[in-house]
Coordinates of C-alpha atoms and ligand atoms in Angstrom, one line a residue:
X1 CA 112.5 92.2 130.9
X2 CA 114.7 89.7 129.1
X3 CA 117.0 87.4 131.2
X4 CA 120.7 87.7 130.8
X5 CA 122.6 84.6 129.7
X6 CA 124.2 82.6 132.5
X7 CA 127.9 81.8 132.6
X8 CA 127.1 78.3 131.3
X9 CA 125.1 79.7 128.4
X10 CA 128.0 82.0 127.5
X11 CA 130.4 79.1 127.6
X12 CA 128.1 77.2 125.2
X13 CA 128.2 80.1 122.7
X14 CA 131.7 79.3 121.6
X15 CA 130.4 76.1 120.0
X16 CA 127.0 77.5 119.0
X17 CA 128.3 80.6 117.3
X18 CA 132.0 79.9 116.4
X19 CA 132.2 82.8 114.1
X20 CA 131.3 85.3 116.8
X21 CA 133.4 86.6 119.6
X22 CA 132.7 88.4 122.8
X23 CA 132.9 92.1 122.8
X24 CA 131.6 95.1 124.6
X25 CA 129.2 97.7 123.2
X26 CA 131.7 100.4 124.2
X27 CA 134.7 100.4 126.4
X28 CA 133.6 99.2 129.8
X29 CA 130.0 98.9 128.4
X30 CA 127.5 96.0 128.2
X31 CA 128.5 92.6 127.0
X32 CA 128.0 91.9 123.4
X33 CA 128.9 89.5 120.6
X34 CA 130.6 90.6 117.5
X35 CA 131.1 89.3 114.0
X36 CA 133.0 91.0 111.2
X37 CA 132.1 90.3 107.6
X38 CA 134.1 91.1 104.4
X39 CA 132.4 91.2 101.0
X40 CA 133.6 91.6 97.5
X41 CA 132.6 95.3 97.3
X42 CA 130.2 97.9 98.8
X43 CA 127.2 96.7 96.8
X44 CA 127.5 93.2 98.4
X45 CA 128.1 94.6 101.8
X46 CA 125.0 96.8 101.6
X47 CA 122.9 94.0 100.2
X48 CA 123.8 91.9 103.2
X49 CA 122.9 94.8 105.5
X50 CA 119.5 95.2 103.8
X51 CA 118.8 91.5 104.5
X52 CA 119.9 91.8 108.1
X53 CA 117.8 94.9 108.6
X54 CA 114.7 93.0 107.5
X55 CA 115.7 90.1 109.8
X56 CA 116.2 92.6 112.7
X57 CA 112.7 94.0 112.2
X58 CA 111.3 90.5 112.2
X59 CA 113.1 89.7 115.4
X60 CA 112.3 93.2 116.9
X61 CA 116.0 93.1 117.8
X62 CA 118.6 95.4 116.1
X63 CA 122.3 95.3 115.6
X64 CA 124.8 98.0 116.5
X65 CA 126.9 98.0 113.3
X66 CA 129.2 99.8 111.1
X67 CA 130.1 99.6 107.4
X68 CA 133.2 100.8 105.6
X69 CA 133.1 100.0 101.9
X70 CA 133.2 96.1 101.8
X71 CA 133.4 95.5 105.6
X72 CA 130.5 95.2 108.0
X73 CA 131.0 94.8 111.7
X74 CA 127.9 93.6 113.7
X75 CA 127.5 93.8 117.5
X76 CA 124.5 92.3 119.3
X77 CA 123.5 93.0 122.8
X78 CA 120.2 93.3 124.7
X79 CA 119.6 96.7 126.1
X80 CA 116.7 95.5 128.2
X81 CA 118.9 92.9 129.9
X82 CA 122.0 95.1 130.1
X83 CA 124.0 92.4 128.3
X84 CA 123.6 89.2 126.3
X85 CA 120.3 87.3 126.1
X86 CA 118.8 84.6 124.0
X87 CA 117.5 87.3 121.6
X88 CA 121.1 88.0 120.6
X89 CA 121.7 84.3 120.0
X90 CA 118.6 84.0 117.8
X91 CA 119.5 87.0 115.7
X92 CA 123.1 85.9 115.4
X93 CA 122.0 82.4 114.1
X94 CA 119.6 84.1 111.6
X95 CA 122.5 86.3 110.4
X96 CA 124.8 83.3 110.0
X97 CA 122.0 81.7 108.0
X98 CA 122.2 84.5 105.3
X99 CA 125.9 85.2 105.5
Ligands
H2B101 N1 117.6 95.7 119.9 C1 118.6 95.3 120.7 N2 119.8 95.1 120.2 N3 118.4 95.3 122.0 C2 117.2 95.5 122.6 O1 117.1 95.4 123.8 C3 116.2 95.9 121.8 C4 116.4 96.0 120.4 N4 115.0 96.2 122.3 N5 115.4 96.4 119.5 C5 113.8 96.3 121.4 C6 114.1 96.8 120.1 C7 112.8 97.1 122.2 O2 113.2 98.4 122.3 C8 111.4 97.0 121.6 C9 110.4 97.8 122.3 O3 111.1 95.6 121.7

């Protein structure tokens, strides 16, 4: 079972992951973080998604995401924890590294 982030951890996220914002997986659902990406075209967006998919497998942690043409929206949350955990931070940092 993965531990949920504390309130202090969540406050630190603003500095740690400035391009991400707090969200919910669905209305009234589990806490998540979200980042929206815009690329030149579909090909670039899908190339990014392919790289994130490989990262996700490596982390054994997977995004909830959507893609419309050149836009990719990524949400991270930890099902096991019912909210945010350090696993989301690690994957978000890795995604930032390739964005
Ligand atoms: N991805 C995400 N986003 N949250 C999880 O809790 C999660 C996951 N759990 N990927 C993993 C897989 C779990 O099901 C496996 C068994 O480790």
